[in-house]
Tab-separated table of C-alpha atoms in Angstrom:
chain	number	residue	atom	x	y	z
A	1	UNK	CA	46.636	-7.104	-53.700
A	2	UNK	CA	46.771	-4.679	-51.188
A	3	UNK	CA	43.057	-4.219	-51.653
A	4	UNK	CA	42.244	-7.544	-51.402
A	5	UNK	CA	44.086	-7.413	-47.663
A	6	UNK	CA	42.002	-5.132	-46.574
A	7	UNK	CA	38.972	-7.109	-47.183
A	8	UNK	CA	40.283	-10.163	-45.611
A	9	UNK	CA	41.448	-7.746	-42.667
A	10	UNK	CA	37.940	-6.156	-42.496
A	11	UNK	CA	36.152	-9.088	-42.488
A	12	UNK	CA	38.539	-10.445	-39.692
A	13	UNK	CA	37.444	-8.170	-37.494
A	14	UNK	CA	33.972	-8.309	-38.342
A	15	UNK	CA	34.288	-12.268	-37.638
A	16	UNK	CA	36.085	-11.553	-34.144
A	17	UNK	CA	33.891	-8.930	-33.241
A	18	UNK	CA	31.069	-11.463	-33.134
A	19	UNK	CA	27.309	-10.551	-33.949
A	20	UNK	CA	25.967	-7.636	-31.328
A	21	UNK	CA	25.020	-8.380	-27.583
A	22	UNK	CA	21.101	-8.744	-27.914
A	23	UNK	CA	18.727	-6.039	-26.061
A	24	UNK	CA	17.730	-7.445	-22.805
A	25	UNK	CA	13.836	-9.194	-22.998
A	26	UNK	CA	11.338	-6.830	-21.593
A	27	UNK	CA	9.976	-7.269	-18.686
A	28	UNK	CA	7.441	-5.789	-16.388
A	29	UNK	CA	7.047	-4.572	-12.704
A	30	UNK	CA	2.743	-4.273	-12.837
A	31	UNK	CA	1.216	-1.674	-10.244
A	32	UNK	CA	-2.150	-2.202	-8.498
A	33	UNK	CA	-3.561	-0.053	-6.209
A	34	UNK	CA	-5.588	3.162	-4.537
A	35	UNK	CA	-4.012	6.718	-4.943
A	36	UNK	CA	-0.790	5.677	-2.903
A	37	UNK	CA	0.479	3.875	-5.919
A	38	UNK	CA	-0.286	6.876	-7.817
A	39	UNK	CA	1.401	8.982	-6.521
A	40	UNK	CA	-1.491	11.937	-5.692
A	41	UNK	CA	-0.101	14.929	-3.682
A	42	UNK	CA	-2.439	17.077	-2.201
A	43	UNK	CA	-0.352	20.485	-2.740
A	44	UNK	CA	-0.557	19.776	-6.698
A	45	UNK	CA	-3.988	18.147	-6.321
A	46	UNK	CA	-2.315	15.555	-8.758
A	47	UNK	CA	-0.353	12.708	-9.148
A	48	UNK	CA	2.903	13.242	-8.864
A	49	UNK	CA	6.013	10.974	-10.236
A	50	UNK	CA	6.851	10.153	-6.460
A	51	UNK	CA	4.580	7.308	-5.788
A	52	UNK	CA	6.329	3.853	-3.606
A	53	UNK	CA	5.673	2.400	-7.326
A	54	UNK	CA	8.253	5.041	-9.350
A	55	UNK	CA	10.974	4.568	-6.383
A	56	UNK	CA	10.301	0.458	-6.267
A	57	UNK	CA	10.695	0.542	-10.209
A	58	UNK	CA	13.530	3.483	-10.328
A	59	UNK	CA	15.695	1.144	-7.512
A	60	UNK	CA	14.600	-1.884	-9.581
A	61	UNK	CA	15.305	-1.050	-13.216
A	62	UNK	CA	19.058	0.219	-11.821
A	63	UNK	CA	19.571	-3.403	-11.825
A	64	UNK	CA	17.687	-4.465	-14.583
A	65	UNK	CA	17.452	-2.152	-17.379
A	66	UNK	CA	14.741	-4.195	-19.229
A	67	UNK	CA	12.416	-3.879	-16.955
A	68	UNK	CA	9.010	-1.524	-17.676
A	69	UNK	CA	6.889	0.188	-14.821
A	70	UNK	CA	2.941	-0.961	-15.703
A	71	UNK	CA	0.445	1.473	-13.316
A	72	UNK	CA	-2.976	0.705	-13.085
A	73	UNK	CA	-3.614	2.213	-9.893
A	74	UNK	CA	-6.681	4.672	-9.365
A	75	UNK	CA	-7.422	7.476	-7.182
A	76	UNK	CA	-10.395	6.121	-4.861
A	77	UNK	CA	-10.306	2.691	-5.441
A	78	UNK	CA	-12.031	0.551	-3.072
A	79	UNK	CA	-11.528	-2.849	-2.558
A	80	UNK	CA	-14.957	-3.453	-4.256
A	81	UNK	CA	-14.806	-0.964	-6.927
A	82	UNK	CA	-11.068	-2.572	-8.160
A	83	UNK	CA	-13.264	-6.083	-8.748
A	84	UNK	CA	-16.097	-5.127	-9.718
A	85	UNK	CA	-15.687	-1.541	-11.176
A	86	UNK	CA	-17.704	1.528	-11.705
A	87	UNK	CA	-15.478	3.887	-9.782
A	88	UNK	CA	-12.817	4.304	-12.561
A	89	UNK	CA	-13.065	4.989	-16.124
A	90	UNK	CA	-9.372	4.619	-17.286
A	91	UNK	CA	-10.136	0.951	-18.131
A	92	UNK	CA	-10.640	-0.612	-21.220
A	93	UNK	CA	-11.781	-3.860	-19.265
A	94	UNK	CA	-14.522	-3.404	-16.471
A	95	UNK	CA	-12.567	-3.023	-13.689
A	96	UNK	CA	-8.429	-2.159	-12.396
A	97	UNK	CA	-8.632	-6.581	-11.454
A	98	UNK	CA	-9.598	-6.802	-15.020
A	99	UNK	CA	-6.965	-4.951	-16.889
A	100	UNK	CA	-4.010	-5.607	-14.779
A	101	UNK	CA	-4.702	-9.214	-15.363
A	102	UNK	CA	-5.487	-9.072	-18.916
A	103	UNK	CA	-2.236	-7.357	-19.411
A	104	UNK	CA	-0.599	-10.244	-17.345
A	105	UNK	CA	-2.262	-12.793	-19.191
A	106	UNK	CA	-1.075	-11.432	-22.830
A	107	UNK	CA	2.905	-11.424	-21.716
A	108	UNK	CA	3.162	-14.840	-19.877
A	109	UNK	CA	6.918	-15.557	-19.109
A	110	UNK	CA	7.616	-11.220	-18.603
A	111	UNK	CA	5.966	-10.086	-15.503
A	112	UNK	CA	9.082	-10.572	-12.718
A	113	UNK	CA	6.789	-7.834	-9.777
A	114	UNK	CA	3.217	-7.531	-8.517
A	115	UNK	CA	2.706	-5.023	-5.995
A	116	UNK	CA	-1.189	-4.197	-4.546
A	117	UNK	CA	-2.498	-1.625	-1.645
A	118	UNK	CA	-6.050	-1.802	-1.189
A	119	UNK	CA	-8.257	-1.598	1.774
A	120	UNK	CA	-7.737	2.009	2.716
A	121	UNK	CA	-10.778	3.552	0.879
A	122	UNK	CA	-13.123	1.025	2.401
A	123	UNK	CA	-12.621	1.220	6.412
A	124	UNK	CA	-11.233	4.926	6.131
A	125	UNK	CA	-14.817	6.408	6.631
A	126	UNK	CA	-15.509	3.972	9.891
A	127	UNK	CA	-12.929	5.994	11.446
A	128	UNK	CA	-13.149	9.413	10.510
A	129	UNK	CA	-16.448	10.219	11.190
A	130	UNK	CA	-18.137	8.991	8.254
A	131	UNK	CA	-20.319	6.172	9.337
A	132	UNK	CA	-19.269	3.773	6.989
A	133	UNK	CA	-21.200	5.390	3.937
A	134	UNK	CA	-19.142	8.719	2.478
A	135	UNK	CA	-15.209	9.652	2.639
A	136	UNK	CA	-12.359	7.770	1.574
A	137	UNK	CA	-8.748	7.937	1.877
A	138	UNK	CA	-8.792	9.921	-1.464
A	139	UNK	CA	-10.992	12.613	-1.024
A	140	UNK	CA	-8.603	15.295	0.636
A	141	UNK	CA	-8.579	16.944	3.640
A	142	UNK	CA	-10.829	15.372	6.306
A	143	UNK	CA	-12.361	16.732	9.957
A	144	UNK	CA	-8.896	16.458	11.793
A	145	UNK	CA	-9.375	14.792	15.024
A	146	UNK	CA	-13.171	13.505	14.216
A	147	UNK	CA	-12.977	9.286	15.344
A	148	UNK	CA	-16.892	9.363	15.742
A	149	UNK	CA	-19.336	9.658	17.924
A	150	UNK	CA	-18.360	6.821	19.914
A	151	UNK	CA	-16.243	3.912	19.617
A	152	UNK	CA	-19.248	0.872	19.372
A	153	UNK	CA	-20.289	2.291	16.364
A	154	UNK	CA	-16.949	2.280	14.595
A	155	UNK	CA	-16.361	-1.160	15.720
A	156	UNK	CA	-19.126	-2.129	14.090
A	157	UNK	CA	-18.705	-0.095	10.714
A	158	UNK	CA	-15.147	-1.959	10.969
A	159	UNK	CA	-15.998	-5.211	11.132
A	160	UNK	CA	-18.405	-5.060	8.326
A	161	UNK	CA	-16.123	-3.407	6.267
A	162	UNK	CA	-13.071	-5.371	7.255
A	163	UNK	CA	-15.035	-8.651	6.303
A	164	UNK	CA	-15.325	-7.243	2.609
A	165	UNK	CA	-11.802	-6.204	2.041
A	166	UNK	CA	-10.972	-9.913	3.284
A	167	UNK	CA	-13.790	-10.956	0.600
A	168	UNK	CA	-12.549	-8.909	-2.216
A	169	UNK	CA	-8.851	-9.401	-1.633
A	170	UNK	CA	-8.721	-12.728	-1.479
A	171	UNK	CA	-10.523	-12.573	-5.076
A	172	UNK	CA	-7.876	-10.305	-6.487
A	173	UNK	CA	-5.089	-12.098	-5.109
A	174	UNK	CA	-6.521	-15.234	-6.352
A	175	UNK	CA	-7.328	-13.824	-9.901
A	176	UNK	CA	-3.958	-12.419	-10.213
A	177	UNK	CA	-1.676	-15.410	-9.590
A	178	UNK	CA	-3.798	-17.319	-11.822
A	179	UNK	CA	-3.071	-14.680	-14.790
A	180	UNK	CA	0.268	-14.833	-13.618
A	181	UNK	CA	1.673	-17.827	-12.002
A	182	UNK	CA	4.191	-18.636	-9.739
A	183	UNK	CA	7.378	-16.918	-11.074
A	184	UNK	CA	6.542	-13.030	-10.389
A	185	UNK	CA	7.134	-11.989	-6.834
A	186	UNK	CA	3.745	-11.086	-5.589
A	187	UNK	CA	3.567	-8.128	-2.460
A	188	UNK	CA	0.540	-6.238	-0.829
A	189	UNK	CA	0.709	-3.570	1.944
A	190	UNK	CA	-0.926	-2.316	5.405
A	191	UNK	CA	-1.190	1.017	5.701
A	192	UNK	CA	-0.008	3.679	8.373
A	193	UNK	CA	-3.027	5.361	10.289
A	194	UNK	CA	-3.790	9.156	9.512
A	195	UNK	CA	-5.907	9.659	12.311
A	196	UNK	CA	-3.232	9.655	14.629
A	197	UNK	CA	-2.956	13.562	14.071
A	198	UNK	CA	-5.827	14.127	16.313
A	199	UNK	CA	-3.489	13.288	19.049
A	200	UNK	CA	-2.152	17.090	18.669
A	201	UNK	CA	-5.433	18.027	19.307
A	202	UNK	CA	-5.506	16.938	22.923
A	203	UNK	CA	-8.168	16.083	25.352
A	204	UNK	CA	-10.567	13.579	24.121
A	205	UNK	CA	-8.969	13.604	20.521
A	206	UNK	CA	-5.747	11.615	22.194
A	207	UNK	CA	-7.915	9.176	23.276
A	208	UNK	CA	-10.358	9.015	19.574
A	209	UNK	CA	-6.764	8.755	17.858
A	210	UNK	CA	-5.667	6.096	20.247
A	211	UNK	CA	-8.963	4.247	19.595
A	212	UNK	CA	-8.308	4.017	15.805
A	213	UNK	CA	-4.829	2.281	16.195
A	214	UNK	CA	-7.038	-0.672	17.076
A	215	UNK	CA	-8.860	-0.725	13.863
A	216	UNK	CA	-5.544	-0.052	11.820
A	217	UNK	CA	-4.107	-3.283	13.636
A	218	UNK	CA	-7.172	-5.249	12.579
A	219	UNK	CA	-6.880	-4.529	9.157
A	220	UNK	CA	-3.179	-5.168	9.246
A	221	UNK	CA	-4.341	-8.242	10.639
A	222	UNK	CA	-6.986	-9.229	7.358
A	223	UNK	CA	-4.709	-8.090	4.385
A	224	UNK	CA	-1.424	-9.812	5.684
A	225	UNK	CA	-3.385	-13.038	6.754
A	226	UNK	CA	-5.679	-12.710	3.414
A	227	UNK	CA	-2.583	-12.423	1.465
A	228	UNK	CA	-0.785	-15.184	3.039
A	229	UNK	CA	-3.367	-17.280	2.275
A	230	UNK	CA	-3.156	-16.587	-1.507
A	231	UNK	CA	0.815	-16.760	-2.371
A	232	UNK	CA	1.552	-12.973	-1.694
A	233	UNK	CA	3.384	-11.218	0.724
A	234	UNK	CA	2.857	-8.171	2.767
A	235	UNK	CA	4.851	-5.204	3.516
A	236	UNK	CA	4.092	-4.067	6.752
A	237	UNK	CA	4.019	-0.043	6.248
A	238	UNK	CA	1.647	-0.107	9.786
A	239	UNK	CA	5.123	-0.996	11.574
A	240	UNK	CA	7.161	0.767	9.643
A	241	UNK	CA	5.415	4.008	10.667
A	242	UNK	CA	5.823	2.534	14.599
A	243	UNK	CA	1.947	3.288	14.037
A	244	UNK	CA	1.550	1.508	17.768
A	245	UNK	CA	4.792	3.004	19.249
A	246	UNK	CA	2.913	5.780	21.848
A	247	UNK	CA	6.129	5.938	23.661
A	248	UNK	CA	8.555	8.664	23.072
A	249	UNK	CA	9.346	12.227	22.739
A	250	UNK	CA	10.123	12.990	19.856
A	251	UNK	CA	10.434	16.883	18.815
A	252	UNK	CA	8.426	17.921	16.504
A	253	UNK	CA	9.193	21.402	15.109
A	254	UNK	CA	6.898	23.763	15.662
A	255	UNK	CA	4.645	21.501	17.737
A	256	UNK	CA	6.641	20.136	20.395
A	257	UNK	CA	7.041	16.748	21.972
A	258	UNK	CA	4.931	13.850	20.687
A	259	UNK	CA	4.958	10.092	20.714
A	260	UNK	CA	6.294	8.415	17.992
A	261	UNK	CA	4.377	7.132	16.193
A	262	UNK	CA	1.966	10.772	15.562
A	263	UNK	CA	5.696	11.904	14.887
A	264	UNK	CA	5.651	9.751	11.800
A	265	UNK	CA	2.376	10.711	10.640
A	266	UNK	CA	3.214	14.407	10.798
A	267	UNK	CA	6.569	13.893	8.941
A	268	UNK	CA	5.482	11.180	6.236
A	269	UNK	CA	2.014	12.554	5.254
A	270	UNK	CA	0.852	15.743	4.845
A	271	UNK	CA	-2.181	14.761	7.694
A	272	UNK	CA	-0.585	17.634	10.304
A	273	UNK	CA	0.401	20.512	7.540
A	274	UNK	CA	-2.846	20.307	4.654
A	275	UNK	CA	-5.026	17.881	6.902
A	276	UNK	CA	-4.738	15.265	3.801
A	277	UNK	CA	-3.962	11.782	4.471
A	278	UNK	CA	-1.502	11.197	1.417
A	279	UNK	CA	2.091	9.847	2.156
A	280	UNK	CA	4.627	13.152	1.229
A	281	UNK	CA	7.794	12.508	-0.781
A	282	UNK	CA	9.539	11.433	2.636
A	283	UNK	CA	6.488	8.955	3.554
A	284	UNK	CA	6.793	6.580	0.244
A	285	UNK	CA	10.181	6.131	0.331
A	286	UNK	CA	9.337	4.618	3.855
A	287	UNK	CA	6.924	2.415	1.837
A	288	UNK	CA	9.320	1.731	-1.034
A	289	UNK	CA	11.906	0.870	1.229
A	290	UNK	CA	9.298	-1.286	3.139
A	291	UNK	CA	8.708	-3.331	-0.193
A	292	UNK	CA	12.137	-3.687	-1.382
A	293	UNK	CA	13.350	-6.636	0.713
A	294	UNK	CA	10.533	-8.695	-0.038
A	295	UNK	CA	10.697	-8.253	-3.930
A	296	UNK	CA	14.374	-8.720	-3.964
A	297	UNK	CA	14.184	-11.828	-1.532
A	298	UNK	CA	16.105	-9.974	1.250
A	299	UNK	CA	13.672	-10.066	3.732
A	300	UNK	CA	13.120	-13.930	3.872
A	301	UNK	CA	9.420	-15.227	2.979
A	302	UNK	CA	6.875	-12.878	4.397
A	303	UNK	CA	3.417	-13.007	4.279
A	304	UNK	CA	2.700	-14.288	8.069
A	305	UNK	CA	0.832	-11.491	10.330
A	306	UNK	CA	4.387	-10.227	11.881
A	307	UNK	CA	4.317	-7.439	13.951
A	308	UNK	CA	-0.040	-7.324	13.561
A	309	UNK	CA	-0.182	-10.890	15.573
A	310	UNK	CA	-0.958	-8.223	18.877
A	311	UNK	CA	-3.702	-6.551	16.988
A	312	UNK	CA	-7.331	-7.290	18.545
A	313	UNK	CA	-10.765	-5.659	19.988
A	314	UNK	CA	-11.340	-1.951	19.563
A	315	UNK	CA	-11.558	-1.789	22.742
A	316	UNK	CA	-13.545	1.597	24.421
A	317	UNK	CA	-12.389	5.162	24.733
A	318	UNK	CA	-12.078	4.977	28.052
A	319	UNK	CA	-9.334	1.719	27.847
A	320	UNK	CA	-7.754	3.715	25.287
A	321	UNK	CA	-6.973	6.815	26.864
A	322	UNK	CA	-5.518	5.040	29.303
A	323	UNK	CA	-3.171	3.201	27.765
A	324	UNK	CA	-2.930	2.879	23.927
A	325	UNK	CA	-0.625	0.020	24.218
A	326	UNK	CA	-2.639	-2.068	26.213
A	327	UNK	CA	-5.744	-1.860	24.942
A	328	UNK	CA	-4.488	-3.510	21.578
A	329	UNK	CA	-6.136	-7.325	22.774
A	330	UNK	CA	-5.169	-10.731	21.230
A	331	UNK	CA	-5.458	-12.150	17.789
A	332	UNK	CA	-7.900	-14.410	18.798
A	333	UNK	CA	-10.209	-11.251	18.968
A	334	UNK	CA	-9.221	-10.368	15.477
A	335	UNK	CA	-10.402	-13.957	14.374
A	336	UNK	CA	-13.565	-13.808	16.303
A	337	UNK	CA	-14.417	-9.888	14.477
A	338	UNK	CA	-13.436	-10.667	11.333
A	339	UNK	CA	-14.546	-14.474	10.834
A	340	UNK	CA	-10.700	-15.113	9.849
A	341	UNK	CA	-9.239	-18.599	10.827
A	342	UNK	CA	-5.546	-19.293	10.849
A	343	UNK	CA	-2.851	-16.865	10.398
């Protein structure tokens, strides 16, 4: 008898207990990008764990501990290599576009985040000295202070390459909300401007690193416009590093006073230390931070050209030099330079 209790007890409490609280689903937060996703630090010469993807995913999964990081971000990607390939060899598929949408496409219903940068690696050589056919914003240390020649060449080298990023993004954008549909949050970037640490050089170089804000602005202008277009928004990492704020004085240790926004390059990136253009620890959780409101829906809708509406014409070295600010122009310039129409 008093066996028999037990076993009606036991299952009792079995019954009440009820069957065990089901793992959560997985889901997935899918990385795309250049070697700012990735995390690369130049002191390693590696990628390091504290990428704006690994602090997006670490303040993400705190509040949803089902959900997986996916990377497929690559070290020198250009906006044409990530579509068409031949740059990276990580891939199973033919190109970064390729994978991250194949691996979208086989877990419909479980991809909640999309985040992109590209861009960087394509205009990056219009502005340091490159002419438009070598350097990128992944091959280390570049000529510190070196805008070019002159500033008519760059404007050219940026509107050509300005008018492929808007080509290519629009085709990953495009390619990736079809693998993935409308219920992941979708978010590109703009990017802060390296070149501003030529300002420390003085002299002409103030008026070279005042000349590329321009160009920064213009891009700003293509991938938040581009992106609009397509269903994603933008974080807008070119404010968020006050990248036109020339006004100022900020103390920088060891250097002195500078304006703001070459403040923010020499504490974010390593640009004024290693001469490397590479966000530090410090500069991605600016961008992390930047992304966060838009993926959680805090920061309303997003994806309209914000704070690049002001961007415009290059500009010469001369207008430059004498006022930064100014010299900025009017979005209609940025429509007329980079064939964009609407915002």
């Amino acid at each position: 008898m008093a066996a028999a209790v037990g076993v009606i007890a036991a299952a009792g409490t079995l019954l009440s207990a009820g069957p065990a609280a089901a793992a959560p689903e997985t889901t997935y937060y899918v990385s795309l990008g250049d070697s700012l996703s990735t995390g690369y630090q130049p002191d390693s010469n590696t990628d390091e764990p504290i990428a704006y993807s690994d602090r997006i995913y670490a303040a993400l999964h705190a509040d949803d501990p089902g959900l997986e990081l996916k990377k497929f971000g690559c070290d020198g990607e250009t906006s044409v290599s990530m579509v068409e390939g031949g740059h990276c060899d990580q891939y199973q598929q033919q190109s970064q576009l390729d994978a991250a949408a194949a691996f979208i496409e086989a877990h419909p219903g479980r991809i909640a985040y999309v985040t992109n940068d590209i861009g960087a690696n394509d205009i990056f050589p219009c502005v340091s000295g490159g002419g438009g056919d070598s350097g990128s914003v992944d091959s280390g240390s570049v000529d510190s202070g070196s805008a070019g020649a002159s500033v008519l060449p760059m404007a050219g080298c940026v509107a050509e390459k300005l008018g492929v990023i808007r080509t290519n993004l629009a085709t990953i954008d495009s390619r990736i909300r079809e693998a993935g549909g409308d219920d992941p949050v979708y978010v590109g970037m703009t990017y802060y401007n390296p070149m501003l640490a030529s300002w420390l050089q003085g002299g002409m170089q103030r008026a070279l690193a005042g000349a590329t804000v321009p160009a920064d602005n213009l891009l700003s202008a293509v991938i938040t416009s581009t992106n609009s277009q397509h269903g994603w928004k933008t974080a807008d990492v070119t404010a968020a590093f006050d990248t036109n704020d020339f006004t100022g004085n900020v103390d920088l240790p060891g250097v002195g006073t500078v304006p703001t926004n070459v403040a923010r390059i020499c504490t974010w990136t390593w640009m004024c230390s290693l001469g490397d253009i590479h966000a530090n620890e410090a500069g991605h959780q600016v961008i992390a931070d930047t992304f966060m409101p838009l993926l959680t829906g805090e920061g309303g809708a997003g994806g309209s050209l914000g704070s690049t509406g002001s961007s415009g014409s290059l500009g010469s070295v001369g207008s430059v030099a004498d006022g930064p600010d100014g010299s900025v122009g009017s979005v209609g310039s940025v429509r007329a330079l980079t064939g964009m129409g609407g915002s």
